[in-house]
PDB file of C-alpha atoms in Angstrom:
ATOM      1  CA  ASP A   1     -17.629 102.053  53.887  1.00  0.00           C
ATOM      2  CA  ALA A   2     -20.194 100.332  51.671  1.00  0.00           C
ATOM      3  CA  LYS A   3     -18.880  97.677  49.305  1.00  0.00           C
ATOM      4  CA  THR A   4     -19.241  97.985  45.571  1.00  0.00           C
ATOM      5  CA  THR A   5     -19.607  95.389  42.834  1.00  0.00           C
ATOM      6  CA  GLN A   6     -18.417  95.964  39.283  1.00  0.00           C
ATOM      7  CA  PRO A   7     -18.078  93.680  36.270  1.00  0.00           C
ATOM      8  CA  PRO A   8     -14.438  92.662  35.817  1.00  0.00           C
ATOM      9  CA  SER A   9     -14.261  93.711  32.168  1.00  0.00           C
ATOM     10  CA  MET A  10     -16.161  95.395  29.350  1.00  0.00           C
ATOM     11  CA  ASP A  11     -15.565  96.260  25.707  1.00  0.00           C
ATOM     12  CA  CYS A  12     -16.743  99.357  23.893  1.00  0.00           C
ATOM     13  CA  ALA A  13     -16.418 100.417  20.264  1.00  0.00           C
ATOM     14  CA  GLU A  14     -14.516 103.627  19.665  1.00  0.00           C
ATOM     15  CA  GLY A  15     -16.867 106.570  19.313  1.00  0.00           C
ATOM     16  CA  ARG A  16     -19.713 104.865  21.097  1.00  0.00           C
ATOM     17  CA  ALA A  17     -20.895 105.545  24.625  1.00  0.00           C
ATOM     18  CA  ALA A  18     -19.330 103.399  27.335  1.00  0.00           C
ATOM     19  CA  ASN A  19     -21.705 102.604  30.195  1.00  0.00           C
ATOM     20  CA  LEU A  20     -19.987 101.197  33.261  1.00  0.00           C
ATOM     21  CA  PRO A  21     -22.273  99.876  36.008  1.00  0.00           C
ATOM     22  CA  CYS A  22     -21.651  99.725  39.723  1.00  0.00           C
ATOM     23  CA  ASN A  23     -23.744  98.120  42.408  1.00  0.00           C
ATOM     24  CA  HIS A  24     -23.629  99.584  45.923  1.00  0.00           C
ATOM     25  CA  SER A  25     -26.743  98.153  47.500  1.00  0.00           C
ATOM     26  CA  THR A  26     -25.579  98.776  51.087  1.00  0.00           C
ATOM     27  CA  ILE A  27     -24.768 102.439  50.598  1.00  0.00           C
ATOM     28  CA  SER A  28     -25.598 104.708  53.501  1.00  0.00           C
ATOM     29  CA  GLY A  29     -27.460 107.966  53.238  1.00  0.00           C
ATOM     30  CA  ASN A  30     -24.362 110.076  53.754  1.00  0.00           C
ATOM     31  CA  GLU A  31     -22.101 108.171  51.371  1.00  0.00           C
ATOM     32  CA  TYR A  32     -21.156 109.595  48.000  1.00  0.00           C
ATOM     33  CA  VAL A  33     -20.354 107.635  44.863  1.00  0.00           C
ATOM     34  CA  TYR A  34     -16.934 108.351  43.321  1.00  0.00           C
ATOM     35  CA  TRP A  35     -15.380 107.129  40.110  1.00  0.00           C
ATOM     36  CA  TYR A  36     -11.684 106.930  39.316  1.00  0.00           C
ATOM     37  CA  ARG A  37      -9.768 105.385  36.482  1.00  0.00           C
ATOM     38  CA  GLN A  38      -6.256 104.007  36.135  1.00  0.00           C
ATOM     39  CA  ILE A  39      -4.573 104.044  32.775  1.00  0.00           C
ATOM     40  CA  HIS A  40      -1.841 101.478  32.247  1.00  0.00           C
ATOM     41  CA  SER A  41      -0.350 101.378  35.782  1.00  0.00           C
ATOM     42  CA  GLN A  42      -0.300 105.144  36.180  1.00  0.00           C
ATOM     43  CA  GLY A  43      -1.699 106.629  39.365  1.00  0.00           C
ATOM     44  CA  PRO A  44      -5.514 106.583  39.511  1.00  0.00           C
ATOM     45  CA  GLN A  45      -7.276 109.697  38.253  1.00  0.00           C
ATOM     46  CA  TYR A  46     -10.464 111.197  39.678  1.00  0.00           C
ATOM     47  CA  ILE A  47     -13.368 111.328  37.214  1.00  0.00           C
ATOM     48  CA  ILE A  48     -16.595 112.355  38.922  1.00  0.00           C
ATOM     49  CA  HIS A  49     -18.666 111.940  42.062  1.00  0.00           C
ATOM     50  CA  GLY A  50     -22.263 112.412  43.223  1.00  0.00           C
ATOM     51  CA  LEU A  51     -24.699 111.876  46.077  1.00  0.00           C
ATOM     52  CA  LYS A  52     -28.235 111.666  44.687  1.00  0.00           C
ATOM     53  CA  ASN A  53     -28.528 113.713  41.541  1.00  0.00           C
ATOM     54  CA  ASN A  54     -27.037 112.915  38.192  1.00  0.00           C
ATOM     55  CA  GLU A  55     -23.772 114.693  37.543  1.00  0.00           C
ATOM     56  CA  THR A  56     -21.876 115.678  34.418  1.00  0.00           C
ATOM     57  CA  ASN A  57     -18.455 117.153  33.834  1.00  0.00           C
ATOM     58  CA  GLU A  58     -16.060 117.415  30.935  1.00  0.00           C
ATOM     59  CA  MET A  59     -14.991 113.804  31.299  1.00  0.00           C
ATOM     60  CA  ALA A  60     -18.156 111.852  32.004  1.00  0.00           C
ATOM     61  CA  SER A  61     -21.698 111.632  33.329  1.00  0.00           C
ATOM     62  CA  LEU A  62     -22.797 109.843  36.462  1.00  0.00           C
ATOM     63  CA  ILE A  63     -26.303 108.414  36.737  1.00  0.00           C
ATOM     64  CA  ILE A  64     -27.409 107.321  40.226  1.00  0.00           C
ATOM     65  CA  THR A  65     -30.633 105.364  40.633  1.00  0.00           C
ATOM     66  CA  GLU A  66     -33.354 106.835  42.774  1.00  0.00           C
ATOM     67  CA  ASP A  67     -32.806 104.254  45.530  1.00  0.00           C
ATOM     68  CA  ARG A  68     -29.042 104.920  45.270  1.00  0.00           C
ATOM     69  CA  LYS A  69     -28.269 101.223  45.184  1.00  0.00           C
ATOM     70  CA  SER A  70     -26.527 101.402  41.841  1.00  0.00           C
ATOM     71  CA  SER A  71     -24.945 103.871  39.471  1.00  0.00           C
ATOM     72  CA  THR A  72     -23.627 104.089  35.934  1.00  0.00           C
ATOM     73  CA  LEU A  73     -20.627 105.987  34.661  1.00  0.00           C
ATOM     74  CA  ILE A  74     -21.087 107.127  31.075  1.00  0.00           C
ATOM     75  CA  LEU A  75     -18.243 108.089  28.764  1.00  0.00           C
ATOM     76  CA  PRO A  76     -20.247 109.635  25.929  1.00  0.00           C
ATOM     77  CA  HIS A  77     -17.809 109.098  23.063  1.00  0.00           C
ATOM     78  CA  ALA A  78     -15.174 106.569  24.055  1.00  0.00           C
ATOM     79  CA  THR A  79     -11.709 106.895  22.565  1.00  0.00           C
ATOM     80  CA  LEU A  80      -8.758 104.537  22.643  1.00  0.00           C
ATOM     81  CA  ARG A  81      -7.259 106.695  25.393  1.00  0.00           C
ATOM     82  CA  ASP A  82     -10.205 105.754  27.617  1.00  0.00           C
ATOM     83  CA  THR A  83      -8.946 102.171  27.833  1.00  0.00           C
ATOM     84  CA  ALA A  84      -8.316 101.803  31.556  1.00  0.00           C
ATOM     85  CA  VAL A  85      -9.477 100.187  34.773  1.00  0.00           C
ATOM     86  CA  TYR A  86     -12.423 102.089  36.248  1.00  0.00           C
ATOM     87  CA  TYR A  87     -13.039 102.069  39.984  1.00  0.00           C
ATOM     88  CA  CYS A  88     -16.330 102.823  41.677  1.00  0.00           C
ATOM     89  CA  ILE A  89     -16.088 103.588  45.380  1.00  0.00           C
ATOM     90  CA  VAL A  90     -18.461 104.939  47.990  1.00  0.00           C
ATOM     91  CA  ARG A  91     -17.384 107.073  50.865  1.00  0.00           C
ATOM     92  CA  VAL A  92     -18.518 109.552  53.430  1.00  0.00           C
ATOM     93  CA  VAL A  93     -17.641 113.193  52.944  1.00  0.00           C
ATOM     94  CA  PHE A  94     -16.486 114.733  56.211  1.00  0.00           C
ATOM     95  CA  GLY A  95     -17.426 118.280  55.371  1.00  0.00           C
ATOM     96  CA  GLY A  96     -14.041 119.280  54.086  1.00  0.00           C
ATOM     97  CA  ARG A  97     -12.080 118.091  57.086  1.00  0.00           C
ATOM     98  CA  GLY A  98     -10.215 115.903  54.672  1.00  0.00           C
ATOM     99  CA  TYR A  99     -10.083 112.814  56.826  1.00  0.00           C
ATOM    100  CA  GLN A 100     -11.084 109.733  54.917  1.00  0.00           C
ATOM    101  CA  LYS A 101     -10.089 106.126  54.714  1.00  0.00           C
ATOM    102  CA  VAL A 102     -10.775 104.886  51.205  1.00  0.00           C
ATOM    103  CA  THR A 103     -10.999 101.320  49.969  1.00  0.00           C
ATOM    104  CA  PHE A 104     -10.597 100.522  46.287  1.00  0.00           C
ATOM    105  CA  GLY A 105     -11.815  97.257  44.781  1.00  0.00           C
ATOM    106  CA  THR A 106     -10.603  95.605  41.581  1.00  0.00           C
ATOM    107  CA  GLY A 107     -12.658  97.767  39.214  1.00  0.00           C
ATOM    108  CA  THR A 108     -13.791  97.223  35.630  1.00  0.00           C
ATOM    109  CA  LYS A 109     -11.230  96.917  32.864  1.00  0.00           C
ATOM    110  CA  LEU A 110     -12.657  98.839  29.913  1.00  0.00           C
ATOM    111  CA  GLN A 111     -11.202  98.013  26.519  1.00  0.00           C
ATOM    112  CA  VAL A 112     -12.064 100.492  23.770  1.00  0.00           C
ATOM    113  CA  ILE A 113     -11.915  98.753  20.424  1.00  0.00           C
ATOM    114  CA  PRO A 114     -11.034 100.592  17.183  1.00  0.00           C
TER     115      PRO A 114
ATOM    116  CA  ASN B   1       1.993 123.097  40.905  1.00  0.00           C
ATOM    117  CA  ALA B   2       3.484 119.593  40.702  1.00  0.00           C
ATOM    118  CA  GLY B   3       0.641 117.821  42.543  1.00  0.00           C
ATOM    119  CA  VAL B   4       1.832 114.611  44.203  1.00  0.00           C
ATOM    120  CA  THR B   5       5.413 113.549  43.586  1.00  0.00           C
ATOM    121  CA  GLN B   6       7.089 110.283  44.536  1.00  0.00           C
ATOM    122  CA  THR B   7      10.701 109.177  44.644  1.00  0.00           C
ATOM    123  CA  PRO B   8      12.251 106.948  43.533  1.00  0.00           C
ATOM    124  CA  LYS B   9      10.351 105.833  40.440  1.00  0.00           C
ATOM    125  CA  PHE B  10      11.938 102.396  40.506  1.00  0.00           C
ATOM    126  CA  GLN B  11      13.998 100.470  43.059  1.00  0.00           C
ATOM    127  CA  VAL B  12      15.529  97.027  43.352  1.00  0.00           C
ATOM    128  CA  LEU B  13      16.310  95.708  46.825  1.00  0.00           C
ATOM    129  CA  LYS B  14      17.720  92.521  48.222  1.00  0.00           C
ATOM    130  CA  THR B  15      15.825  90.675  50.929  1.00  0.00           C
ATOM    131  CA  GLY B  16      16.531  92.259  54.286  1.00  0.00           C
ATOM    132  CA  GLN B  17      17.542  95.656  52.966  1.00  0.00           C
ATOM    133  CA  SER B  18      15.737  98.775  54.072  1.00  0.00           C
ATOM    134  CA  MET B  19      14.536 101.785  52.176  1.00  0.00           C
ATOM    135  CA  THR B  20      12.245 104.788  52.418  1.00  0.00           C
ATOM    136  CA  LEU B  21       9.777 105.835  49.767  1.00  0.00           C
ATOM    137  CA  GLN B  22       9.245 109.553  49.650  1.00  0.00           C
ATOM    138  CA  CYS B  23       6.032 111.385  48.862  1.00  0.00           C
ATOM    139  CA  ALA B  24       5.282 115.094  48.755  1.00  0.00           C
ATOM    140  CA  GLN B  25       2.280 117.190  47.778  1.00  0.00           C
ATOM    141  CA  ASP B  26       2.124 120.913  47.149  1.00  0.00           C
ATOM    142  CA  MET B  27      -1.661 121.322  47.303  1.00  0.00           C
ATOM    143  CA  ASN B  28      -1.896 122.058  51.043  1.00  0.00           C
ATOM    144  CA  HIS B  29      -3.945 118.914  51.643  1.00  0.00           C
ATOM    145  CA  ASN B  30      -4.424 117.592  55.154  1.00  0.00           C
ATOM    146  CA  SER B  31      -4.738 113.862  54.620  1.00  0.00           C
ATOM    147  CA  MET B  32      -2.323 111.609  52.775  1.00  0.00           C
ATOM    148  CA  TYR B  33      -2.263 107.896  51.923  1.00  0.00           C
ATOM    149  CA  TRP B  34       0.008 105.041  50.937  1.00  0.00           C
ATOM    150  CA  TYR B  35      -1.327 102.211  48.775  1.00  0.00           C
ATOM    151  CA  ARG B  36       0.204  99.164  47.196  1.00  0.00           C
ATOM    152  CA  GLN B  37      -0.988  97.523  44.007  1.00  0.00           C
ATOM    153  CA  ASP B  38      -0.104  94.000  42.999  1.00  0.00           C
ATOM    154  CA  PRO B  39      -0.676  92.544  39.518  1.00  0.00           C
ATOM    155  CA  GLY B  40      -4.352  91.946  38.836  1.00  0.00           C
ATOM    156  CA  MET B  41      -5.412  93.415  42.137  1.00  0.00           C
ATOM    157  CA  GLY B  42      -6.905  96.687  43.191  1.00  0.00           C
ATOM    158  CA  LEU B  43      -5.317  99.228  45.456  1.00  0.00           C
ATOM    159  CA  ARG B  44      -4.800  98.214  49.058  1.00  0.00           C
ATOM    160  CA  LEU B  45      -4.346 100.819  51.734  1.00  0.00           C
ATOM    161  CA  ILE B  46      -1.171 100.474  53.784  1.00  0.00           C
ATOM    162  CA  TYR B  47      -1.242 103.549  56.024  1.00  0.00           C
ATOM    163  CA  TYR B  48      -2.893 106.929  56.021  1.00  0.00           C
ATOM    164  CA  SER B  49      -2.449 110.232  57.782  1.00  0.00           C
ATOM    165  CA  ALA B  50      -5.452 112.387  58.561  1.00  0.00           C
ATOM    166  CA  SER B  51      -3.311 115.387  59.380  1.00  0.00           C
ATOM    167  CA  GLU B  52       0.213 116.409  60.240  1.00  0.00           C
ATOM    168  CA  GLY B  53       1.383 114.428  63.249  1.00  0.00           C
ATOM    169  CA  THR B  54      -1.135 111.581  62.977  1.00  0.00           C
ATOM    170  CA  THR B  55      -0.940 108.226  61.220  1.00  0.00           C
ATOM    171  CA  ASP B  56      -3.193 105.167  61.158  1.00  0.00           C
ATOM    172  CA  LYS B  57      -2.993 101.641  59.834  1.00  0.00           C
ATOM    173  CA  GLY B  58      -4.839 100.606  56.716  1.00  0.00           C
ATOM    174  CA  GLU B  59      -5.575  97.129  55.389  1.00  0.00           C
ATOM    175  CA  VAL B  60      -2.014  95.831  54.996  1.00  0.00           C
ATOM    176  CA  PRO B  61       0.339  97.662  57.406  1.00  0.00           C
ATOM    177  CA  ASN B  62       2.595  94.757  58.405  1.00  0.00           C
ATOM    178  CA  GLY B  63       6.221  95.255  57.409  1.00  0.00           C
ATOM    179  CA  TYR B  64       5.860  99.008  56.930  1.00  0.00           C
ATOM    180  CA  ASN B  65       6.263 102.173  58.938  1.00  0.00           C
ATOM    181  CA  VAL B  66       5.305 105.722  58.015  1.00  0.00           C
ATOM    182  CA  SER B  67       6.229 109.233  59.003  1.00  0.00           C
ATOM    183  CA  ARG B  68       4.225 112.365  58.396  1.00  0.00           C
ATOM    184  CA  LEU B  69       7.174 114.699  58.443  1.00  0.00           C
ATOM    185  CA  ASN B  70       5.128 117.852  57.883  1.00  0.00           C
ATOM    186  CA  LYS B  71       1.987 118.796  56.028  1.00  0.00           C
ATOM    187  CA  ARG B  72       3.655 118.257  52.649  1.00  0.00           C
ATOM    188  CA  GLU B  73       5.559 115.020  53.153  1.00  0.00           C
ATOM    189  CA  PHE B  74       4.522 111.474  53.998  1.00  0.00           C
ATOM    190  CA  SER B  75       7.170 108.755  53.806  1.00  0.00           C
ATOM    191  CA  LEU B  76       6.875 104.974  53.817  1.00  0.00           C
ATOM    192  CA  ARG B  77       9.677 102.841  55.217  1.00  0.00           C
ATOM    193  CA  LEU B  78      10.453  99.188  54.694  1.00  0.00           C
ATOM    194  CA  GLU B  79      12.764  98.153  57.535  1.00  0.00           C
ATOM    195  CA  SER B  80      13.582  94.679  56.230  1.00  0.00           C
ATOM    196  CA  ALA B  81      12.325  94.147  52.714  1.00  0.00           C
ATOM    197  CA  ALA B  82      10.779  90.823  51.735  1.00  0.00           C
ATOM    198  CA  PRO B  83       9.911  89.454  48.267  1.00  0.00           C
ATOM    199  CA  SER B  84       6.226  89.720  49.222  1.00  0.00           C
ATOM    200  CA  GLN B  85       6.665  93.477  49.246  1.00  0.00           C
ATOM    201  CA  THR B  86       7.418  93.550  45.542  1.00  0.00           C
ATOM    202  CA  SER B  87       4.701  95.860  44.289  1.00  0.00           C
ATOM    203  CA  VAL B  88       3.833  99.257  42.896  1.00  0.00           C
ATOM    204  CA  TYR B  89       3.390 101.839  45.621  1.00  0.00           C
ATOM    205  CA  PHE B  90       1.155 104.869  45.213  1.00  0.00           C
ATOM    206  CA  CYS B  91       0.951 107.893  47.424  1.00  0.00           C
ATOM    207  CA  ALA B  92      -2.161 110.084  47.411  1.00  0.00           C
ATOM    208  CA  SER B  93      -3.535 113.172  49.094  1.00  0.00           C
ATOM    209  CA  ASN B  94      -7.113 114.239  49.752  1.00  0.00           C
ATOM    210  CA  GLY B  95      -8.374 117.397  48.106  1.00  0.00           C
ATOM    211  CA  GLU B  96     -11.615 119.299  47.861  1.00  0.00           C
ATOM    212  CA  VAL B  97     -14.813 117.264  48.053  1.00  0.00           C
ATOM    213  CA  GLU B  98     -12.671 114.365  49.197  1.00  0.00           C
ATOM    214  CA  THR B  99     -11.194 113.666  45.782  1.00  0.00           C
ATOM    215  CA  GLN B 100      -7.885 111.861  45.902  1.00  0.00           C
ATOM    216  CA  TYR B 101      -4.855 112.907  43.902  1.00  0.00           C
ATOM    217  CA  PHE B 102      -2.345 110.181  43.190  1.00  0.00           C
ATOM    218  CA  GLY B 103       1.352 110.245  42.489  1.00  0.00           C
ATOM    219  CA  PRO B 104       2.976 108.414  39.567  1.00  0.00           C
ATOM    220  CA  GLY B 105       3.985 105.424  41.673  1.00  0.00           C
ATOM    221  CA  THR B 106       7.175 103.683  42.812  1.00  0.00           C
ATOM    222  CA  ARG B 107       7.905 100.274  41.345  1.00  0.00           C
ATOM    223  CA  LEU B 108       9.710  98.126  43.902  1.00  0.00           C
ATOM    224  CA  LEU B 109      11.325  94.768  43.214  1.00  0.00           C
ATOM    225  CA  VAL B 110      12.639  92.751  46.171  1.00  0.00           C
ATOM    226  CA  LEU B 111      14.915  89.887  45.241  1.00  0.00           C
TER     227      LEU B 111
END
């Protein structure tokens, strides 16, 4: 699996967009970018994933650069409940066979400030 | 649909005692995982199971054993607990598009 690099911490004002960067310069062509978050020692929660194109769902948007060496997770209107540790990981998708060894790093601690 | 459940939620052991952490998922997922998380650190993979009947070591398997009892259940056993195994343990299963679903965690304190 490719390694990822994230800033250890970030602050964001409530109501503003939170932009969390991730560097994955050694990503392979068949590796996807996934984002998870962990709120106050709960189990991590899946947010979004993508391969090449930008993706959006009800929680967030994912912007992947054209060379795929970095990505940004965007929380469009951060709330206090978005305060969490955000993990960026890259992994291969085995066509639904469901076999995958996943490595999490230390993530970015996002603090949303009132 | 309960997702991934773990028992117990919290446990205190003395050094040398044994225990089994239980994990079950009701989403019909094939692969399951055990992680540990220490303060200020990310998740570290202990063991994983690609499918019923198979298990493989992760990053930090020493001191642990696992059993994939059936498709639903994946247990983690500490044969002789050590203070270094004080941690929060998370179980997860792999769903569609390889997304992982995590349980609420088991907080283990070894004295």
